[in-house]
PDB file of C-alpha atoms in Angstrom:
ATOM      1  CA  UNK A   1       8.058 -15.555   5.291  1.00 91.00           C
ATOM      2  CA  UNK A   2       8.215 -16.142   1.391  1.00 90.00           C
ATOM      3  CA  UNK A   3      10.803 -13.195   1.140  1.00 89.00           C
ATOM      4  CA  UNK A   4      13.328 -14.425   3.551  1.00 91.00           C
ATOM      5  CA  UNK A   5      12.343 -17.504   6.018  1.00 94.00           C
ATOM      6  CA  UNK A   6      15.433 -16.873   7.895  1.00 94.00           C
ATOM      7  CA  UNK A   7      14.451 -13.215   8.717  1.00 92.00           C
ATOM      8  CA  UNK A   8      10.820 -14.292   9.534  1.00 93.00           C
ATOM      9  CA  UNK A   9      12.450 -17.150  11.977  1.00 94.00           C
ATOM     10  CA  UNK A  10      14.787 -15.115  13.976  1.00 93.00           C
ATOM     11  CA  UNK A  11      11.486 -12.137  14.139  1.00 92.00           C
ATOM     12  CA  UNK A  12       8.489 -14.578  15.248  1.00 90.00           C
ATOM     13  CA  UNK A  13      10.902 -17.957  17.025  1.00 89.00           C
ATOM     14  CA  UNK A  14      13.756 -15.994  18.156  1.00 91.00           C
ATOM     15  CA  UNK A  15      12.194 -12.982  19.289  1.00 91.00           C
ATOM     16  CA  UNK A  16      14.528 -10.205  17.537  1.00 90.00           C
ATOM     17  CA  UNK A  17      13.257  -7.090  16.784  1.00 83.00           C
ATOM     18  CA  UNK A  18      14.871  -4.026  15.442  1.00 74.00           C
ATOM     19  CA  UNK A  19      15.575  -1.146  17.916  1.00 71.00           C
ATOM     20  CA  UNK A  20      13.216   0.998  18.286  1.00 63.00           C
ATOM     21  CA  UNK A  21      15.505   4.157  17.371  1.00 55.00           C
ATOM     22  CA  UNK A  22      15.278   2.023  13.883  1.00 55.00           C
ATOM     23  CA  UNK A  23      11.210   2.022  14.340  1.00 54.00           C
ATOM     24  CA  UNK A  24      11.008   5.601  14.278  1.00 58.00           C
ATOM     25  CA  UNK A  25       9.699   6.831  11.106  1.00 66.00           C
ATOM     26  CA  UNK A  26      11.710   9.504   8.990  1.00 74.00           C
ATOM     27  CA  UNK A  27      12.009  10.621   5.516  1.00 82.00           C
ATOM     28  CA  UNK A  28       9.635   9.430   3.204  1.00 86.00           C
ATOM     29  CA  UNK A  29       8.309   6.762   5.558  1.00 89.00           C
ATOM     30  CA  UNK A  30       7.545   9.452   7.617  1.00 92.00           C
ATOM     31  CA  UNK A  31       5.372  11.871   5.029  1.00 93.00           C
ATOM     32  CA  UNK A  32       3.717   8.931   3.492  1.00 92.00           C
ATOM     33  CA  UNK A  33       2.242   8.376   7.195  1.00 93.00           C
ATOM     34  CA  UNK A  34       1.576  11.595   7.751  1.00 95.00           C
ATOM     35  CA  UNK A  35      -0.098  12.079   4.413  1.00 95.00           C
ATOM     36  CA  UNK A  36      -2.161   8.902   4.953  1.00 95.00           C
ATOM     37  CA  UNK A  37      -3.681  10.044   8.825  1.00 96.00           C
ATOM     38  CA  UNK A  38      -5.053  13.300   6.704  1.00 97.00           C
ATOM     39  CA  UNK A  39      -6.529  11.565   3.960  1.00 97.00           C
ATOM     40  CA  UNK A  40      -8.151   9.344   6.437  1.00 96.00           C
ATOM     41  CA  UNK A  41      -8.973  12.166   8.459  1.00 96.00           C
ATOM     42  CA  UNK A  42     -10.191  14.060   5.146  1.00 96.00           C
ATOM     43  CA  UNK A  43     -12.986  10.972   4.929  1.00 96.00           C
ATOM     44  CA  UNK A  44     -13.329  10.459   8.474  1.00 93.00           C
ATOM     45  CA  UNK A  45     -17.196  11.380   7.976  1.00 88.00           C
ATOM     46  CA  UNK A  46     -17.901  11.729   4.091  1.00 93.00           C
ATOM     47  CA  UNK A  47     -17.453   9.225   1.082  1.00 92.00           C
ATOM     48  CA  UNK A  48     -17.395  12.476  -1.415  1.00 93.00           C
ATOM     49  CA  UNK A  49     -15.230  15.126  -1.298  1.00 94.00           C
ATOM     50  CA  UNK A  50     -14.183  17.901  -4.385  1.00 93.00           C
ATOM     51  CA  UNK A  51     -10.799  19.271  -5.215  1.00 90.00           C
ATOM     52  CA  UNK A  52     -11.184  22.587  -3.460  1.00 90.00           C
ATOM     53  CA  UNK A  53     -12.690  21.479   0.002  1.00 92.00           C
ATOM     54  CA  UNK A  54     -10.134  18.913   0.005  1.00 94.00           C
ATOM     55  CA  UNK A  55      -7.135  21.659  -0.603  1.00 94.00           C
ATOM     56  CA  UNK A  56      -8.706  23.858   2.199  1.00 93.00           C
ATOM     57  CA  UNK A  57      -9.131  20.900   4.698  1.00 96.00           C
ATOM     58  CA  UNK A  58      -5.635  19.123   3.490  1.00 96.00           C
ATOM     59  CA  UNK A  59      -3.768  22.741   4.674  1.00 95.00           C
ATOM     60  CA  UNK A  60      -5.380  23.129   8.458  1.00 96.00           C
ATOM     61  CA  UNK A  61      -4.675  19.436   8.830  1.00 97.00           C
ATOM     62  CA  UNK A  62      -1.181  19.380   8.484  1.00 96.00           C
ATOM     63  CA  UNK A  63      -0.873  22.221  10.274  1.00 96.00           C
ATOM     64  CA  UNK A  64      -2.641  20.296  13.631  1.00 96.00           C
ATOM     65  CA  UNK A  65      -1.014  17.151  13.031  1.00 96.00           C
ATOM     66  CA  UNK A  66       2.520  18.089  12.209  1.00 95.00           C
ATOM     67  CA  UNK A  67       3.262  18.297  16.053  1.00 94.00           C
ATOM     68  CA  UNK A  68       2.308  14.588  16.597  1.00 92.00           C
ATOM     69  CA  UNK A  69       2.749  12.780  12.845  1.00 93.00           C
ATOM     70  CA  UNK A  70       6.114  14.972  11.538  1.00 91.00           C
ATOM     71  CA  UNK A  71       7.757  16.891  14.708  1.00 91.00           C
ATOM     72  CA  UNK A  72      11.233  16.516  12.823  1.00 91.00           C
ATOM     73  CA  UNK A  73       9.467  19.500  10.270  1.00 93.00           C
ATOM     74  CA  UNK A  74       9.405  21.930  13.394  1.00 93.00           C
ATOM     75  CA  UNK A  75      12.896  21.955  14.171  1.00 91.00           C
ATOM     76  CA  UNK A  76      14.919  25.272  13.655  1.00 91.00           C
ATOM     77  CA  UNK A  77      16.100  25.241   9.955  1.00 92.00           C
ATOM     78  CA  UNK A  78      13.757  23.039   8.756  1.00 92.00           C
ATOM     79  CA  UNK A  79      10.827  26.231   7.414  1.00 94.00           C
ATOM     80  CA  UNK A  80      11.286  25.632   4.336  1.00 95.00           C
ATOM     81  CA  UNK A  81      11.667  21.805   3.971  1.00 94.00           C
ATOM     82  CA  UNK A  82       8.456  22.267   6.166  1.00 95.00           C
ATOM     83  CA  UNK A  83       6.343  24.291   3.297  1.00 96.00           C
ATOM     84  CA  UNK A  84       7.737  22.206   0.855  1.00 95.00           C
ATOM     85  CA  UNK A  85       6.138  19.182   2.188  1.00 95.00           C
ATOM     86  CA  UNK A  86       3.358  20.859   3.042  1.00 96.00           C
ATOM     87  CA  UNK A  87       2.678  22.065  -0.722  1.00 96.00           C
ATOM     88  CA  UNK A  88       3.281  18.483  -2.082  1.00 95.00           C
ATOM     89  CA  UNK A  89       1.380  16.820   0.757  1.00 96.00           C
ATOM     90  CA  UNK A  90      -1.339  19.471  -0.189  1.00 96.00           C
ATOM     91  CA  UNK A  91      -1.476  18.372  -4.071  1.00 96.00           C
ATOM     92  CA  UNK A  92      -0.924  15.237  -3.891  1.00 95.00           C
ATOM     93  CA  UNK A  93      -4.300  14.813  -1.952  1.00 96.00           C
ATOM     94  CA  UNK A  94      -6.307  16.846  -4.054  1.00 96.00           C
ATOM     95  CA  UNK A  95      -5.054  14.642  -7.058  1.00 96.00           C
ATOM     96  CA  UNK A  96      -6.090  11.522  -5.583  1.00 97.00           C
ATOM     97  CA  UNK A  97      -9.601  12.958  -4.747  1.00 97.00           C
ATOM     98  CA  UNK A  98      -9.667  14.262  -8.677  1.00 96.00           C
ATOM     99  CA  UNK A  99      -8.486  10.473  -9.679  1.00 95.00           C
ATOM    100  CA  UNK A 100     -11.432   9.125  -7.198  1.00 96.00           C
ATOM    101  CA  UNK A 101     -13.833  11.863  -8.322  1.00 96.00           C
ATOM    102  CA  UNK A 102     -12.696  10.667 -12.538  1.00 94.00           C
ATOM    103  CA  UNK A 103     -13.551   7.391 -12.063  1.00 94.00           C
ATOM    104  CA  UNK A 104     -16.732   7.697 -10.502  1.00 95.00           C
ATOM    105  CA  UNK A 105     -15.733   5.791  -7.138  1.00 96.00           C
ATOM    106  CA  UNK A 106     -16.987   6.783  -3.909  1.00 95.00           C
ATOM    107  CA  UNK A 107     -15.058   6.133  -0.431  1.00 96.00           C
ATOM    108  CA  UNK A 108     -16.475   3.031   1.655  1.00 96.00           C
ATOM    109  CA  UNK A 109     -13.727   2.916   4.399  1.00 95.00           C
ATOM    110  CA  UNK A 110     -10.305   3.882   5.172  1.00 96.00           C
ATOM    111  CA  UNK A 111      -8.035   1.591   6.928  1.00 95.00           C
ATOM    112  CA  UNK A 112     -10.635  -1.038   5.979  1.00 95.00           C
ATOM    113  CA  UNK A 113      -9.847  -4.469   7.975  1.00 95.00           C
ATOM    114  CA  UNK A 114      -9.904  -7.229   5.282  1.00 95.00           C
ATOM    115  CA  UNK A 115      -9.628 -11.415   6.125  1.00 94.00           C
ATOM    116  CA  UNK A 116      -9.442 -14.421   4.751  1.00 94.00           C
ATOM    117  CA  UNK A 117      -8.326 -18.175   5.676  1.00 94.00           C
ATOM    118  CA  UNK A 118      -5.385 -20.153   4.000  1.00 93.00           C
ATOM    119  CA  UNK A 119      -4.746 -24.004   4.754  1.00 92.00           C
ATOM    120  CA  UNK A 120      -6.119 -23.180   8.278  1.00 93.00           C
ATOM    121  CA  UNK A 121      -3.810 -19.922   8.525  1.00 91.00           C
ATOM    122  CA  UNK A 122      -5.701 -16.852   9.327  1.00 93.00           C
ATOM    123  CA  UNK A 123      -4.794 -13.720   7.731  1.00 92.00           C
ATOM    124  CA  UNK A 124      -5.740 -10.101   8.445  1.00 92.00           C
ATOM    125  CA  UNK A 125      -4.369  -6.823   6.770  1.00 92.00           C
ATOM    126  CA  UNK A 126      -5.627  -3.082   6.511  1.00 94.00           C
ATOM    127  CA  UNK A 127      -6.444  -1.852   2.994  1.00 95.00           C
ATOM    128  CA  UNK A 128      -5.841   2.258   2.708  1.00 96.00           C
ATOM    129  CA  UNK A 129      -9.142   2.678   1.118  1.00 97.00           C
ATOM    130  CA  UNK A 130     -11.720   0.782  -0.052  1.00 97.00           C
ATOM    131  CA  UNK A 131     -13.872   2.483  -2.929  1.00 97.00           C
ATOM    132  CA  UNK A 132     -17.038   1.263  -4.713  1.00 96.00           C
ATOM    133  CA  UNK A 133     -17.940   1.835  -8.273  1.00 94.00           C
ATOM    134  CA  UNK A 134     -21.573   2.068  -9.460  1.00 91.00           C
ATOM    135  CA  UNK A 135     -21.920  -1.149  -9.155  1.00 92.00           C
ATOM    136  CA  UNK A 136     -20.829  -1.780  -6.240  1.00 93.00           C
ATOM    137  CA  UNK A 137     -17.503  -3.301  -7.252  1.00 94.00           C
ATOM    138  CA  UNK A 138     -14.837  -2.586  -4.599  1.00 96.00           C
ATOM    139  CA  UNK A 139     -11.752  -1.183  -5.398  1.00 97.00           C
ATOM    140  CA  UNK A 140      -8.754  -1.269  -3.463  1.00 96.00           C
ATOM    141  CA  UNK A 141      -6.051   1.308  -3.224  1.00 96.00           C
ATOM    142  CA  UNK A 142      -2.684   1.028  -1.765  1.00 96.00           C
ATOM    143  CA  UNK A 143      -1.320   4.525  -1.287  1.00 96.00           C
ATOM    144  CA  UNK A 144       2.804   4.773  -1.298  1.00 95.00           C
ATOM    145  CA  UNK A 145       5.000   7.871  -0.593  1.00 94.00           C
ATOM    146  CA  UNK A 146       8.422   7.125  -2.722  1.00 93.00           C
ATOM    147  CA  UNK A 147      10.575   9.371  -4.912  1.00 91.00           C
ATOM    148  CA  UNK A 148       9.987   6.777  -7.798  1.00 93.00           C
ATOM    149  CA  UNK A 149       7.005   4.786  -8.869  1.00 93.00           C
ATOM    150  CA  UNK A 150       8.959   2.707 -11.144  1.00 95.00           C
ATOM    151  CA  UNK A 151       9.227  -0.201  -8.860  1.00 95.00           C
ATOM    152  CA  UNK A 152       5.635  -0.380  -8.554  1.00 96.00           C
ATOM    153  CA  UNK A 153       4.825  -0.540 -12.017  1.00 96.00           C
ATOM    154  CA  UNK A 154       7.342  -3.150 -12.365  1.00 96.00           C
ATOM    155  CA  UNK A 155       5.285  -5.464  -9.789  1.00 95.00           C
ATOM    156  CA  UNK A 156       2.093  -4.717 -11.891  1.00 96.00           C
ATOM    157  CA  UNK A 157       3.981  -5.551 -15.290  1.00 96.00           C
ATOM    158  CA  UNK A 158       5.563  -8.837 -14.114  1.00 95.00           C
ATOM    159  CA  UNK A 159       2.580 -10.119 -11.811  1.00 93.00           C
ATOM    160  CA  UNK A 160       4.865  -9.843  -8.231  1.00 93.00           C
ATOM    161  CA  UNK A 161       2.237  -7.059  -6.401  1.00 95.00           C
ATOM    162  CA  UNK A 162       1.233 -10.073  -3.895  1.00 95.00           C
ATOM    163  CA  UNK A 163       0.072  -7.163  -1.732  1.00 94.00           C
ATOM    164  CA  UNK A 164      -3.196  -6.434  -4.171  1.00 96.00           C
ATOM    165  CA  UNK A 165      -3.573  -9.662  -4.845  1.00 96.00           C
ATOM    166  CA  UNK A 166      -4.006 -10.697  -1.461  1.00 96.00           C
ATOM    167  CA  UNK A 167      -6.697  -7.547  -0.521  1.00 96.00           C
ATOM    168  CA  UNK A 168      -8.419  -8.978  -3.920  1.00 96.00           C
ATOM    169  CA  UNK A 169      -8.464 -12.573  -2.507  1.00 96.00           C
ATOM    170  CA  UNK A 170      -9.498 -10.880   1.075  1.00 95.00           C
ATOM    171  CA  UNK A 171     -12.242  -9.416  -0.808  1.00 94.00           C
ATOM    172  CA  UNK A 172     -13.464 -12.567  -3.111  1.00 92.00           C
ATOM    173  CA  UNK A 173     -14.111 -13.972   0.161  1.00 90.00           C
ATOM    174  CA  UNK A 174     -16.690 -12.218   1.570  1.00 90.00           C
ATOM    175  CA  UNK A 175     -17.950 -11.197  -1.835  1.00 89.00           C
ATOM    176  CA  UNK A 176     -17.628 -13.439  -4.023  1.00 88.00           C
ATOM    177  CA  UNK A 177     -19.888 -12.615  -6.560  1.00 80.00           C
ATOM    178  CA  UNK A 178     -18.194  -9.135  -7.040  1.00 86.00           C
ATOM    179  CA  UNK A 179     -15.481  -8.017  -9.661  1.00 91.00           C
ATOM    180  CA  UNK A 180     -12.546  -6.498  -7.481  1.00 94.00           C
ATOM    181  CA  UNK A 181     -10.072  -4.057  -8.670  1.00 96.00           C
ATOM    182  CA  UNK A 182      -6.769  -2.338  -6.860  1.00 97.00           C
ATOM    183  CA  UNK A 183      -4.447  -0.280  -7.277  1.00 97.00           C
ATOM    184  CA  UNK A 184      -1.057   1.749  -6.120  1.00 97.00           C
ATOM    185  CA  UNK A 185      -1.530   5.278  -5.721  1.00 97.00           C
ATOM    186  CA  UNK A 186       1.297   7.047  -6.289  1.00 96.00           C
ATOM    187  CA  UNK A 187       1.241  10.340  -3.764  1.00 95.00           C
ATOM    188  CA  UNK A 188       4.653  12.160  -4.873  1.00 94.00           C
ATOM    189  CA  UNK A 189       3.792  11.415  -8.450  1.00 95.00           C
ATOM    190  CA  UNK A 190       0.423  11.963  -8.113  1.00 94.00           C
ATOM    191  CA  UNK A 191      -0.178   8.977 -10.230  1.00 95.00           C
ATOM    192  CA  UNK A 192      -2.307   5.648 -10.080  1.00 96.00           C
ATOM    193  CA  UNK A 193      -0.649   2.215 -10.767  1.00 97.00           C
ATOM    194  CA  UNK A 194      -3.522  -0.531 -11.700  1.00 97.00           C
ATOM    195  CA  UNK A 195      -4.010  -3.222 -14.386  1.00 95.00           C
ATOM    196  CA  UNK A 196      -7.865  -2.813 -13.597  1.00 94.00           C
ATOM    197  CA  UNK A 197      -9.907  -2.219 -17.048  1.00 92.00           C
ATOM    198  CA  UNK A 198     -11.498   0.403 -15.462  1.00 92.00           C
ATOM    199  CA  UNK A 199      -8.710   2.900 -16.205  1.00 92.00           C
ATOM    200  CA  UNK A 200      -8.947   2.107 -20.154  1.00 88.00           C
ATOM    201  CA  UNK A 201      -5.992   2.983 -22.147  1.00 89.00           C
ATOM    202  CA  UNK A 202      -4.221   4.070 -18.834  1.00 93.00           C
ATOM    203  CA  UNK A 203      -4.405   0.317 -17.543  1.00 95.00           C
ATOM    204  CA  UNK A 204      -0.572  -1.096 -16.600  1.00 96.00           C
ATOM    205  CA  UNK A 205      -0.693  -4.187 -19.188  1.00 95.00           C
ATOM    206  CA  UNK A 206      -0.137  -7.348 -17.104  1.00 94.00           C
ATOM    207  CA  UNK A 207       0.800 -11.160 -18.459  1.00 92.00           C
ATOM    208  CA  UNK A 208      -1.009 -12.148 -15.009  1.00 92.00           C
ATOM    209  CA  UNK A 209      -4.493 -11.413 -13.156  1.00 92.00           C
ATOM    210  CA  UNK A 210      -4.828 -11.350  -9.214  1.00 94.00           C
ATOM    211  CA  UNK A 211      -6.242 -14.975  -8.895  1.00 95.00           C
ATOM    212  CA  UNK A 212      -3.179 -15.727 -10.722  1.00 95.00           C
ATOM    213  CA  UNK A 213      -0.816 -14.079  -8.152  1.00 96.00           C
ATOM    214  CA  UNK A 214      -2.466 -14.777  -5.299  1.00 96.00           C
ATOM    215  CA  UNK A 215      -2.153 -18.746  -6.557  1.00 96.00           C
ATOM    216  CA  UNK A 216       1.411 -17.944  -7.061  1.00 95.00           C
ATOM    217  CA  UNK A 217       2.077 -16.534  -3.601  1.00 95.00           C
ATOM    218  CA  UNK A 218       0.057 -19.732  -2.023  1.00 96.00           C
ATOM    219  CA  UNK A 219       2.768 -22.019  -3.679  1.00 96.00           C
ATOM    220  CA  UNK A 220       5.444 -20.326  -2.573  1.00 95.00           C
ATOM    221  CA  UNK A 221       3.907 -20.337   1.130  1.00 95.00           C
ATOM    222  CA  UNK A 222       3.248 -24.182   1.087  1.00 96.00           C
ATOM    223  CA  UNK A 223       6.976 -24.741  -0.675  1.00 95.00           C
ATOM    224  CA  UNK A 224       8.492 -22.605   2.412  1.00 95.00           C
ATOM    225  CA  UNK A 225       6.685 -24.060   4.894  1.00 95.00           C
ATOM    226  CA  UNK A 226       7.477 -27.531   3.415  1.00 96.00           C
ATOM    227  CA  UNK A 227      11.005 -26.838   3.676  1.00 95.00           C
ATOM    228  CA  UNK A 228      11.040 -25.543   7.300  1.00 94.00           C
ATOM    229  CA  UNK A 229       9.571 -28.419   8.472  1.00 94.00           C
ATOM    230  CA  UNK A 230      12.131 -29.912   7.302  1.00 96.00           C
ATOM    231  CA  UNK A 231      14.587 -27.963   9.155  1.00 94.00           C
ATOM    232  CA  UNK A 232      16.306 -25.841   6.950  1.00 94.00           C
ATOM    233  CA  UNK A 233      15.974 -22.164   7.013  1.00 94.00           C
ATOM    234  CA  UNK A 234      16.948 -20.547   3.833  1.00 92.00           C
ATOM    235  CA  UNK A 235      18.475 -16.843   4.137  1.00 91.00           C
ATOM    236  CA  UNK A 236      17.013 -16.097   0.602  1.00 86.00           C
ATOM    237  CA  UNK A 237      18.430 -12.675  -0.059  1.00 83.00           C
ATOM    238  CA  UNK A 238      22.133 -14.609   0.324  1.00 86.00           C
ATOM    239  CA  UNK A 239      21.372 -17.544  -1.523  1.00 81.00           C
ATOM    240  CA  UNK A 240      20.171 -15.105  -4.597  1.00 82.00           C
ATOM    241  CA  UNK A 241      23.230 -12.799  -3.995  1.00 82.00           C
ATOM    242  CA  UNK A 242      25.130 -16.176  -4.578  1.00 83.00           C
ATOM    243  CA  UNK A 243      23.397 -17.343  -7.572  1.00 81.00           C
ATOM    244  CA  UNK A 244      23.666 -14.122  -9.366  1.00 80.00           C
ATOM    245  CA  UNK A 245      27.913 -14.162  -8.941  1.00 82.00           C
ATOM    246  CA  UNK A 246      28.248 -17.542 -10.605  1.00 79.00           C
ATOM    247  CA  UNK A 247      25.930 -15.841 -13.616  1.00 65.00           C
TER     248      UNK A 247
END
């Protein structure tokens, strides 16, 4: 809605959706799902796991769930694009449990519902894993599959990741009293993206904290709906195509 109210009005007024040959996941869409039903499988029943149980239990996983999560893998010509994935898949997993395990954070939930109320509108969303330090402060990671983490950094640095801030504003909700924390994690790269002080020197340096986006992203919603009711429907990604030319 904030990104492009004309897209959002032809989706939820109009009722048009994409084909569903266009639903279908594939590439990295595809692995990051994939690679997301085994780590939630991995902590289906534990909140701990090491490096080496993790690399055992990563390998027979893919194996059963390729059929169902990455058929594409199993066609004829595709063995070794198929071990490939299944290497990366394999370390990438057991470098998030070593980042989980290094900070001392233990797994609450995966696929953890989170809510919250704004102006009377009711929103829901699905964090990939809620952790809890020591404390008990929850920290919520976002786990991407993407050949670059660049673009992700870049949110953190210039205070746009509107996605953490709203799972931190879910949070503050129902726990107010708590610190909250998120974070990307990277799976190609193997890396986590997070302005949270609990990763020291490694901390992505921000101008902006998460009340501070989340505020952000509530002005923008109120300014959009604003102008809807007024009945104009702004195709954003044109009018910004437009403004850059005349630059």
């Amino acid at each position: 809605l904030i990104g492009c109210p004309f897209k959002w009005t032809l989706e939820y007024h109009a009722g048009l959706q994409p084909a569903e040959s266009q639903s279908i996941p594939t590439g990295n869409q595809m692995i990051g799902t994939f690679c997301h039903r085994i780590i939630e499988e991995l902590y289906s029943e534990t909140n701990h796991l090491d490096a080496d149980n993790a690399y055992e239990k990563t390998g027979y996983l893919f194996d059963s769930l390729i059929t169902s999560m990455a058929s594409e893998l199993l066609l004829e010509g595709n063995a070794a694009e198929r071990q490939r994935y299944k290497t990366s898949i394999t370390e990438a997993v057991c470098q998030l449990v070593e980042a989980i395990n290094r900070m001392q954070l233990t797994v609450e939930k995966t696929e953890a519902l989170l809510e919250g109320t704004v102006d009377g509108i009711p929103y829901k969303g699905f964090s990939d894993m809620l952790l809890r330090d020591s404390g008990g402060h929850p920290f919520v990671l976002d786990m991407k599959w993407s050949s670059s983490l660049k673009y992700r950094r870049k949110e953190i640095e210039e205070g746009t990741s509107l996605q953490l801030a709203a799972y931190a504003w879910m949070l503050r909700s129902a726990e107010p009293s708590h610190q909250v924390h998120t974070g990307y994690f990277m799976l190609a790269q193997g890396q986590l993206l997070s302005s949270s002080p609990m990763l020291a020197d490694e901390a992505v340096k921000t101008p902006y904290n998460l009340e501070d986006i989340w505020d952000m992203g509530v002005a923008s919603l109120r300014n959009v709906l604003e102008i809807l009711e007024s009945g104009t429907v702004e195709a954003r990604g044109i009018i910004e195509k437009a403004k850059a030319q005349e630059l």
